[in-house]
Amino acid sequence: MEKWLRSESVSKLADALLPVFAALAALAVGALMLLVLGANPFEAFGALLDGAFGSANSLADTVVKATPLLLIGLGICISFRGNVINIGGEGQMIIGALLATALGLAFPDWPGIVMIPLAMLAGFVGGAFWGGIPGALKAYFNVNEILSTIMMNAIAVQLMNFLLSGPMIDPVQAAKASQIPQTARLSTSFDLPRLIPTRLHLGAGIAVLLAILVYILLWRTTIGYRIRAVGQNRFASRYAGIDVKRQIVLALLLSGAFAGLAGAIQVFGINHRMITDGSATGFTGNAGFNGIVAALFGQLNPIGTIPAAFFFGALLVGANKLQRVMQVPSALITTINGLVVVFVVSSEKWRKTREQKRLTDMMAEIDGDPPPNPEKAVKEVGS
Amino acid sequence: MIEKFFTEAVLVGIIASGIRLATPYLYASIGETFGQRSGVLNLGVEGQMLLGAFAAFYVSLTTGNLWFGLLAAMLTGLIMGLGMAFVSINLQAVQGISGIGFYLFGLGLSDLLFQKLMGTVVTVSGFRPIYFPVLSDLPIVGQIFFNHNILVYGAYAMVFVAWFVLNKTTLGLKIKAVGESPEAADSLGVSVSKIRYLTISFGGMMSGIAGASLSIALLNVFQQNMTSGLGFIAVALVYFGGWRPIAVMGGALLFSMVNSLQLWVQVLNIPIPSDFAVMMPYVLTIIALVVTVQRVRPPSALTKPFERGH
Amino acid sequence: MKKIQKTLAMLLLVVLMISACGGAENEATVVEVPADIFKVAVVMPSAINDLAFSQSMYDALLAIQADTGADSFEIVYSEGMFIVDDAAAAIRDYASQGFDLVIAHGSQYGSSLQEIAPDFLETSFAWGTTVDTFGLPNIFAYEARAEEGGYVNGVMATMLSESAVIGVVGPIETGDAKLYVDGFAVGAAATDAGTEVNTNWIGSFSDVALASEAAQTHIGAGADVLTGTAQMVVGAIGAAEENGALWFGTQSSQSSLAPSIVVANQVYRWEVVLEDMIDLIHGGTYGGQSFEITLANGGLVIEFNGDYALPADVQSAADATIAGIIDGSISVFP
């Protein structure tokens, strides 16, 4: 290694910028692809940044996009810390949204100040229910949660399709021959307050606040302690007198609850009605998966997930703008997104190795003994 | 209402189409089983399948030779698998995320290549059902078992090959050892990374074939996102089968047959909303696991990167 | 954990800094467009080459462009916008860039449009498929009376079916897919009440494998004529071809996929209504009207596959049915 890199502050700075370099490397590959497609990469990435941050509107779009990622990411922090893998964010988001919407439609005359908190609670409960099922199945029937959450996603989509084309359909649509599967618009008094004049709504604030609460929950309460203990060592926890099965259910239940809340916020903050195109993505925008990526980029730390979700939201929003300005196929954007994810997640190893080495050097200077491996515990949890 | 099902045409139809529908799941799940048995979770199966499907289709279309197409799919899957192996083994990336990254990459790139190289949906004349003298003409049995194309038979053959390799060979023993206790395997002189490279690139190759089985054998078209979540179901089926090839096959067959059953529910005009019919395979797969209460546990080292000396 | 926060904060800072430069650069590259160019932006849920819904609109725009010349008619598009939220951002962005007409080509975009349109009263929006303009002066609505072609196809399918069983493969029961399938069933019943029309909604617009298997199921149930709607039916067409069943297409022409078995397609010609909209926009009317493409106005066309030898009696029945729907003597949904 070069001598100047030995200097600790330079070395730390390099570490801090590593994900940026990784993302840039991925974008460089993307630039090559743009060249092949005959587009100017500089112009393209200018458009990406402009789309994500260029104006109040685009910045608002970025935050709006990041909000469900953050909420779902918070749930992921809880479940992954409990060593339970929740791939069911898509379904939980849908069920939460359905329950909140049903409540909003059932009582259109209630004042917003009453309905909005209740609807958020309904979303929370709906998601908790849909997440709790795989939790209970795992705890009491040993049904693997990866399997059940994938299946529950598909079930939730069909449930949504059924409800929106039947029991919950907009009466206006029901009278028509084409019957677009959507609910009526929710009363305007239920709209989440907006930070005028953009699409930015209260949901982002709720999400950030919850991030802090989840941090406290995980590291400052016994509930959080138990979940993490079970996540680190199930057998030791059992000997320590923790009801392991209950923690597993709780971890998935809470995880689902946040996804459900994300769904409710999406409806009350942005869409103001539910509508389906037959797939999950049309409503969730893939937040159930992107939220996992955000949480893991945030090192499964609720506070770290905030900027990670923002970064990912910016990438998604900016990429759409790139597509519009450059008129390249949207498939290119998906490809580049994939590269960014792979590159950034792959760069972690260097950061860890270098951190370890710095620590070793420091310890060696102090007393000559090699230090214990500080990353080992984190690595186990990250699985 | 229910008696409508108990006609020969319906039952034969359900079983035959279940056997056929299970093909892509089998290739992908068996490949994934090897990866997970050695301790690596690959969530990028869907992306590998899509690229495999495109490679098989495009090469078959341009060369007119389906075997070249199949080979192209295998190579493409292999390259994707090597990428996943490099990222998981050498760079020790968190497997859940890198898999999602590879999925997005495959989803986008296959679509991009499709748009740039083909531009519109066309068809190719894919692998035809094999005609077995006498056997194919048998009533019922002939239609169920002896009326499929080569890739369908290949999928079932691979299940038994996988069972044999995992349970009856030293290689299988090494794979399982690496997945259960990489430290112990390493101390016995088994190269953990070599084994994992082998299983993950094999898994990629199998996903590539799974894609090819769609684009040049079962459907004979390529369309963007044509797998439509199939790769994720394939990963789920590995858990269903508890990392045992024969049980994985059971899961794939159950899922596919219920799927073809739900199609019949609609065709026979049984008054269940179509949304609930479509739900059936997903619900029943979960119920099947609940009822049979499994006692298997995942390979101990699953998703944990291995580094010597820790 | 501090480290991570710092990392991300730095990352953010860098991105913001670059964005500032990027934004400026982007502004500098904006070129003044001469006023006589008519600029259209279209936002579509699937790909422009899906042989179905999205392609029908893109082809229509290309047809207009071919008429008027690329110099005076500019098309930009956002495809694959199945995420409603992203579509909304795209619609707003196009509107703010001063496009003359922004087309939201998907019924799921309606709610977003209702919110965006009032902010851009100088921009004309078109939304389909629907009849609802929300009473706004700058939204045109357009719809395909897909049941008309469905009816015609149903008549032909019934006459061609020897087994008197017909299979239909659909995505989810909504929009023009529902109109087409309902019209098809009415046409079949009007021709021969004894013919069985079985419908399979597979719950997805993209699952090609399931569409194929649905077609196989219909064939297993005795169907010898099939039809279906939406982009995933390419799988069903393959299954039909393999088993020698006939196929009727809709939305775009699917004859090229299986020339030996595709009998006819109902093709959408959106240019018929788009041209009317563009004329209105030139005249200063930015919306408030709803349009439909029908057999009568030439927006729907039954395109017979030249490679398939259609029996003369079926051809004449089809022609008579088309004429009947056009002159109003046949009403699909009375």
CSV table of C-alpha atoms in Angstrom, one decimal, chain B residues 6-309:
chain,number,residue,atom,x,y,z
B,6,PHE,CA,-63.1,-36.7,-12.0
B,7,THR,CA,-63.1,-37.1,-15.7
B,8,GLU,CA,-60.1,-38.7,-17.5
B,9,ALA,CA,-59.4,-35.6,-19.6
B,10,VAL,CA,-59.2,-33.3,-16.6
B,11,LEU,CA,-57.1,-35.5,-14.4
B,12,VAL,CA,-54.7,-36.4,-17.2
B,13,GLY,CA,-54.6,-32.8,-18.1
B,14,ILE,CA,-53.7,-31.7,-14.6
B,15,ILE,CA,-51.0,-34.2,-14.2
B,16,ALA,CA,-49.5,-33.8,-17.6
B,17,SER,CA,-49.4,-30.1,-17.4
B,18,GLY,CA,-48.1,-30.2,-13.8
B,19,ILE,CA,-45.2,-32.3,-15.0
B,20,ARG,CA,-44.5,-29.8,-17.8
B,21,LEU,CA,-44.9,-26.7,-15.7
B,22,ALA,CA,-42.5,-28.0,-13.1
B,23,THR,CA,-39.6,-28.0,-15.6
B,24,PRO,CA,-38.2,-24.5,-15.1
B,25,TYR,CA,-38.7,-24.7,-11.3
B,26,LEU,CA,-36.8,-28.0,-11.2
B,27,TYR,CA,-33.7,-26.8,-13.1
B,28,ALA,CA,-33.5,-23.6,-11.1
B,29,SER,CA,-34.3,-25.2,-7.7
B,30,ILE,CA,-31.9,-28.0,-8.1
B,31,GLY,CA,-29.1,-25.5,-9.0
B,32,GLU,CA,-30.1,-23.4,-6.0
B,33,THR,CA,-30.1,-26.5,-3.7
B,34,PHE,CA,-26.4,-27.0,-4.5
B,35,GLY,CA,-25.6,-23.4,-3.8
B,36,GLN,CA,-27.4,-23.4,-0.5
B,37,ARG,CA,-26.1,-26.8,0.6
B,38,SER,CA,-22.6,-25.3,0.3
B,39,GLY,CA,-23.7,-22.2,2.3
B,40,VAL,CA,-24.6,-19.6,-0.4
B,41,LEU,CA,-28.0,-18.1,-0.9
B,42,ASN,CA,-28.5,-16.9,-4.4
B,43,LEU,CA,-31.6,-14.6,-4.8
B,44,GLY,CA,-30.6,-13.7,-8.3
B,45,VAL,CA,-32.0,-16.9,-9.9
B,46,GLU,CA,-34.7,-14.9,-11.7
B,47,GLY,CA,-32.1,-12.7,-13.4
B,48,GLN,CA,-30.0,-15.7,-14.5
B,49,MET,CA,-33.1,-17.4,-15.9
B,50,LEU,CA,-34.0,-14.3,-17.9
B,51,LEU,CA,-30.6,-14.0,-19.4
B,52,GLY,CA,-30.4,-17.7,-20.1
B,53,ALA,CA,-33.8,-17.5,-21.7
B,54,PHE,CA,-32.7,-14.7,-24.0
B,55,ALA,CA,-29.4,-16.3,-24.9
B,56,ALA,CA,-31.1,-19.6,-25.8
B,57,PHE,CA,-33.7,-17.9,-27.8
B,58,TYR,CA,-31.5,-15.5,-29.7
B,59,VAL,CA,-28.8,-18.1,-30.5
B,60,SER,CA,-31.4,-20.6,-31.6
B,61,LEU,CA,-33.1,-18.0,-33.8
B,62,THR,CA,-29.9,-16.8,-35.5
B,63,THR,CA,-28.1,-20.2,-35.9
B,64,GLY,CA,-31.2,-22.3,-36.3
B,65,ASN,CA,-29.8,-24.9,-33.9
B,66,LEU,CA,-31.6,-25.4,-30.6
B,67,TRP,CA,-28.6,-27.2,-29.1
B,68,PHE,CA,-26.4,-24.1,-29.7
B,69,GLY,CA,-29.2,-22.1,-28.0
B,70,LEU,CA,-29.1,-24.4,-25.0
B,71,LEU,CA,-25.3,-24.2,-24.9
B,72,ALA,CA,-25.5,-20.4,-25.0
B,73,ALA,CA,-28.0,-20.5,-22.1
B,74,MET,CA,-25.7,-22.7,-20.1
B,75,LEU,CA,-22.7,-20.4,-20.7
B,76,THR,CA,-24.7,-17.3,-19.9
B,77,GLY,CA,-25.9,-18.8,-16.7
B,78,LEU,CA,-22.4,-20.0,-15.9
B,79,ILE,CA,-21.0,-16.5,-16.3
B,80,MET,CA,-23.7,-15.0,-14.1
B,81,GLY,CA,-23.0,-17.7,-11.6
B,82,LEU,CA,-19.3,-17.0,-11.6
B,83,GLY,CA,-20.1,-13.3,-11.0
B,84,MET,CA,-22.3,-14.2,-8.1
B,85,ALA,CA,-19.6,-16.6,-6.8
B,86,PHE,CA,-16.9,-13.9,-7.1
B,87,VAL,CA,-19.0,-11.4,-5.2
B,88,SER,CA,-20.1,-13.8,-2.5
B,89,ILE,CA,-16.8,-15.6,-2.0
B,90,ASN,CA,-14.0,-13.2,-2.8
B,91,LEU,CA,-15.7,-10.0,-1.9
B,92,GLN,CA,-17.9,-11.6,0.8
B,93,ALA,CA,-20.9,-9.4,-0.1
B,94,VAL,CA,-24.1,-9.8,1.8
B,95,GLN,CA,-25.8,-12.5,-0.2
B,96,GLY,CA,-29.4,-11.3,0.1
B,97,ILE,CA,-28.5,-8.0,-1.5
B,98,SER,CA,-26.1,-9.1,-4.1
B,99,GLY,CA,-28.7,-11.6,-5.3
B,100,ILE,CA,-31.2,-8.8,-5.7
B,101,GLY,CA,-28.6,-6.8,-7.6
B,102,PHE,CA,-28.0,-9.7,-10.0
B,103,TYR,CA,-31.7,-10.1,-10.4
B,104,LEU,CA,-32.1,-6.5,-11.5
B,105,PHE,CA,-29.1,-6.7,-13.7
B,106,GLY,CA,-30.5,-9.8,-15.5
B,107,LEU,CA,-34.0,-8.4,-15.7
B,108,GLY,CA,-32.7,-5.2,-17.3
B,109,LEU,CA,-30.0,-6.6,-19.6
B,110,SER,CA,-32.1,-9.4,-21.1
B,111,ASP,CA,-34.8,-6.8,-21.9
B,112,LEU,CA,-32.2,-4.4,-23.3
B,113,LEU,CA,-30.6,-7.0,-25.5
B,114,PHE,CA,-34.0,-8.1,-26.6
B,115,GLN,CA,-35.0,-4.6,-27.7
B,116,LYS,CA,-31.7,-3.9,-29.4
B,117,LEU,CA,-31.1,-7.2,-31.1
B,118,MET,CA,-34.7,-8.3,-31.9
B,119,GLY,CA,-37.0,-5.4,-31.4
B,120,THR,CA,-40.2,-7.3,-31.5
B,121,VAL,CA,-41.7,-10.6,-30.3
B,122,VAL,CA,-41.1,-13.4,-32.7
B,123,THR,CA,-41.3,-17.2,-32.3
B,124,VAL,CA,-38.8,-19.9,-32.8
B,125,SER,CA,-39.5,-23.6,-33.5
B,126,GLY,CA,-38.4,-25.1,-30.2
B,127,PHE,CA,-37.8,-28.6,-28.9
B,128,ARG,CA,-40.8,-30.8,-29.8
B,129,PRO,CA,-42.3,-33.5,-27.7
B,130,ILE,CA,-40.4,-36.7,-28.2
B,131,TYR,CA,-42.3,-39.6,-29.8
B,132,PHE,CA,-41.7,-42.9,-28.0
B,133,PRO,CA,-42.8,-45.8,-30.2
B,134,VAL,CA,-45.7,-47.7,-28.5
B,135,LEU,CA,-45.3,-45.8,-25.2
B,136,SER,CA,-46.5,-42.4,-26.5
B,137,ASP,CA,-49.6,-44.1,-27.9
B,138,LEU,CA,-50.6,-45.7,-24.6
B,139,PRO,CA,-53.9,-44.3,-23.2
B,140,ILE,CA,-53.5,-42.0,-20.2
B,141,VAL,CA,-49.9,-43.1,-19.4
B,142,GLY,CA,-48.7,-42.1,-22.8
B,143,GLN,CA,-50.2,-38.6,-22.5
B,144,ILE,CA,-48.9,-38.1,-19.0
B,145,PHE,CA,-45.4,-39.4,-19.2
B,146,PHE,CA,-44.4,-39.9,-22.9
B,147,ASN,CA,-45.5,-36.7,-24.5
B,148,HIS,CA,-42.9,-34.2,-23.4
B,149,ASN,CA,-39.8,-32.5,-24.9
B,150,ILE,CA,-36.3,-33.4,-24.0
B,151,LEU,CA,-35.8,-30.6,-21.6
B,152,VAL,CA,-38.7,-31.8,-19.5
B,153,TYR,CA,-37.1,-35.2,-19.1
B,154,GLY,CA,-33.7,-33.6,-18.5
B,155,ALA,CA,-35.1,-31.7,-15.5
B,156,TYR,CA,-36.3,-34.9,-13.8
B,157,ALA,CA,-33.1,-36.7,-14.7
B,158,MET,CA,-31.2,-33.8,-13.0
B,159,VAL,CA,-33.2,-34.4,-9.8
B,160,PHE,CA,-31.9,-37.9,-9.5
B,161,VAL,CA,-28.3,-36.9,-10.5
B,162,ALA,CA,-28.5,-34.2,-7.8
B,163,TRP,CA,-29.7,-36.7,-5.3
B,164,PHE,CA,-26.9,-39.1,-6.2
B,165,VAL,CA,-24.2,-36.5,-6.1
B,166,LEU,CA,-25.3,-35.1,-2.8
B,167,ASN,CA,-25.8,-38.4,-1.0
B,168,LYS,CA,-23.5,-40.9,-2.7
B,169,THR,CA,-20.4,-39.2,-3.7
B,170,THR,CA,-17.4,-37.6,-1.9
B,171,LEU,CA,-18.1,-34.4,-3.8
B,172,GLY,CA,-21.6,-34.3,-2.2
B,173,LEU,CA,-20.0,-34.9,1.2
B,174,LYS,CA,-17.6,-32.1,0.7
B,175,ILE,CA,-20.5,-29.7,-0.4
B,176,LYS,CA,-22.5,-30.5,2.7
B,177,ALA,CA,-19.5,-30.2,4.9
B,178,VAL,CA,-18.7,-26.8,3.5
B,179,GLY,CA,-22.3,-25.7,4.1
B,180,GLU,CA,-22.5,-27.1,7.6
B,181,SER,CA,-19.1,-26.3,9.0
B,182,PRO,CA,-16.7,-24.6,6.7
B,183,GLU,CA,-14.0,-24.4,9.4
B,184,ALA,CA,-14.0,-28.1,9.9
B,185,ALA,CA,-14.0,-28.7,6.1
B,186,ASP,CA,-11.2,-26.4,5.7
B,187,SER,CA,-9.1,-28.0,8.4
B,188,LEU,CA,-9.6,-31.3,6.6
B,189,GLY,CA,-8.1,-29.9,3.5
B,190,VAL,CA,-11.3,-29.2,1.6
B,191,SER,CA,-11.1,-25.9,-0.3
B,192,VAL,CA,-14.2,-24.0,0.8
B,193,SER,CA,-14.0,-21.4,-2.0
B,194,LYS,CA,-13.4,-24.0,-4.7
B,195,ILE,CA,-16.5,-26.0,-3.6
B,196,ARG,CA,-18.6,-22.9,-3.4
B,197,TYR,CA,-17.4,-21.6,-6.8
B,198,LEU,CA,-18.4,-25.0,-8.2
B,199,THR,CA,-21.9,-25.1,-6.7
B,200,ILE,CA,-22.8,-21.5,-7.5
B,201,SER,CA,-21.6,-21.6,-11.1
B,202,PHE,CA,-23.4,-24.9,-11.5
B,203,GLY,CA,-26.5,-23.2,-10.0
B,204,GLY,CA,-26.1,-20.4,-12.5
B,205,MET,CA,-25.8,-22.9,-15.4
B,206,MET,CA,-29.0,-24.7,-14.2
B,207,SER,CA,-30.9,-21.4,-14.0
B,208,GLY,CA,-29.7,-20.7,-17.5
B,209,ILE,CA,-31.2,-24.0,-18.6
B,210,ALA,CA,-34.3,-23.2,-16.7
B,211,GLY,CA,-34.6,-20.0,-18.8
B,212,ALA,CA,-33.9,-22.0,-22.0
B,213,SER,CA,-36.6,-24.5,-21.1
B,214,LEU,CA,-39.1,-21.7,-21.2
B,215,SER,CA,-37.8,-19.8,-24.3
B,216,ILE,CA,-37.0,-22.7,-26.6
B,217,ALA,CA,-38.9,-25.7,-25.3
B,218,LEU,CA,-42.1,-24.8,-23.5
B,219,LEU,CA,-43.1,-21.3,-24.9
B,220,ASN,CA,-40.8,-20.7,-27.9
B,221,VAL,CA,-40.9,-17.0,-27.5
B,222,PHE,CA,-38.9,-14.4,-25.6
B,223,GLN,CA,-40.6,-11.4,-24.0
B,224,GLN,CA,-39.3,-9.0,-21.4
B,225,ASN,CA,-39.7,-10.2,-17.8
B,226,MET,CA,-41.1,-13.5,-19.2
B,227,THR,CA,-40.3,-15.4,-16.0
B,228,SER,CA,-42.5,-13.1,-14.0
B,229,GLY,CA,-41.5,-14.2,-10.5
B,230,LEU,CA,-40.8,-17.8,-11.4
B,231,GLY,CA,-37.2,-17.6,-10.2
B,232,PHE,CA,-38.3,-16.5,-6.7
B,233,ILE,CA,-40.8,-19.4,-6.5
B,234,ALA,CA,-37.9,-21.7,-7.4
B,235,VAL,CA,-35.9,-20.3,-4.4
B,236,ALA,CA,-38.9,-20.9,-2.2
B,237,LEU,CA,-39.2,-24.5,-3.4
B,238,VAL,CA,-35.7,-25.2,-2.2
B,239,TYR,CA,-36.9,-24.4,1.3
B,240,PHE,CA,-40.0,-26.4,0.7
B,241,GLY,CA,-37.9,-29.4,-0.1
B,242,GLY,CA,-35.7,-28.8,2.9
B,243,TRP,CA,-32.6,-28.8,0.7
B,244,ARG,CA,-33.3,-32.4,-0.5
B,245,PRO,CA,-33.6,-32.8,-4.2
B,246,ILE,CA,-36.3,-35.4,-4.2
B,247,ALA,CA,-38.4,-33.3,-1.8
B,248,VAL,CA,-37.7,-30.2,-3.9
B,249,MET,CA,-39.1,-32.1,-6.8
B,250,GLY,CA,-42.2,-33.0,-4.7
B,251,GLY,CA,-42.7,-29.3,-4.0
B,252,ALA,CA,-42.3,-28.3,-7.6
B,253,LEU,CA,-44.8,-30.9,-8.7
B,254,LEU,CA,-47.3,-29.9,-6.0
B,255,PHE,CA,-47.0,-26.2,-6.9
B,256,SER,CA,-47.3,-26.8,-10.6
B,257,MET,CA,-50.1,-29.3,-10.4
B,258,VAL,CA,-52.2,-27.0,-8.2
B,259,ASN,CA,-51.5,-24.3,-10.7
B,260,SER,CA,-52.8,-26.4,-13.5
B,261,LEU,CA,-55.7,-27.4,-11.3
B,262,GLN,CA,-56.6,-23.8,-10.8
B,263,LEU,CA,-56.6,-23.2,-14.5
B,264,TRP,CA,-59.1,-26.1,-14.8
B,265,VAL,CA,-61.3,-24.6,-12.0
B,266,GLN,CA,-61.8,-21.6,-14.3
B,267,VAL,CA,-62.1,-23.5,-17.5
B,268,LEU,CA,-64.8,-25.8,-15.9
B,269,ASN,CA,-66.7,-22.6,-14.9
B,270,ILE,CA,-66.6,-23.5,-11.2
B,271,PRO,CA,-67.9,-20.4,-9.5
B,272,ILE,CA,-64.9,-19.3,-7.6
B,273,PRO,CA,-63.6,-15.8,-8.3
B,274,SER,CA,-60.5,-16.1,-10.6
B,275,ASP,CA,-58.4,-14.2,-8.1
B,276,PHE,CA,-58.9,-17.0,-5.5
B,277,ALA,CA,-58.2,-19.6,-8.1
B,278,VAL,CA,-54.9,-18.0,-8.9
B,279,MET,CA,-54.1,-17.9,-5.2
B,280,MET,CA,-54.5,-21.6,-4.8
B,281,PRO,CA,-51.0,-22.9,-5.5
B,282,TYR,CA,-49.4,-20.4,-3.1
B,283,VAL,CA,-51.9,-21.1,-0.3
B,284,LEU,CA,-51.6,-24.9,-0.7
B,285,THR,CA,-47.8,-24.8,-0.7
B,286,ILE,CA,-47.8,-23.2,2.7
B,287,ILE,CA,-50.6,-25.5,4.0
B,288,ALA,CA,-48.7,-28.5,2.8
B,289,LEU,CA,-45.7,-27.5,4.9
B,290,VAL,CA,-47.8,-26.7,7.9
B,291,VAL,CA,-49.5,-30.1,7.8
B,292,THR,CA,-46.4,-32.1,7.3
B,293,VAL,CA,-44.5,-30.2,10.0
B,294,GLN,CA,-40.9,-30.4,8.9
B,295,ARG,CA,-38.0,-31.0,11.2
B,296,VAL,CA,-35.2,-30.0,8.8
B,297,ARG,CA,-33.0,-27.1,9.6
B,298,PRO,CA,-31.0,-25.0,7.1
B,299,PRO,CA,-27.3,-25.6,6.4
B,300,SER,CA,-25.5,-24.0,9.4
B,301,ALA,CA,-23.3,-21.8,7.3
B,302,LEU,CA,-26.0,-20.6,4.9
B,303,THR,CA,-25.4,-16.9,3.9
B,304,LYS,CA,-22.2,-16.7,6.1
B,305,PRO,CA,-19.1,-15.8,4.2
B,306,PHE,CA,-16.1,-17.9,5.0
B,307,GLU,CA,-12.7,-16.5,5.7
B,308,ARG,CA,-9.7,-18.6,6.7
B,309,GLY,CA,-8.2,-18.0,10.1
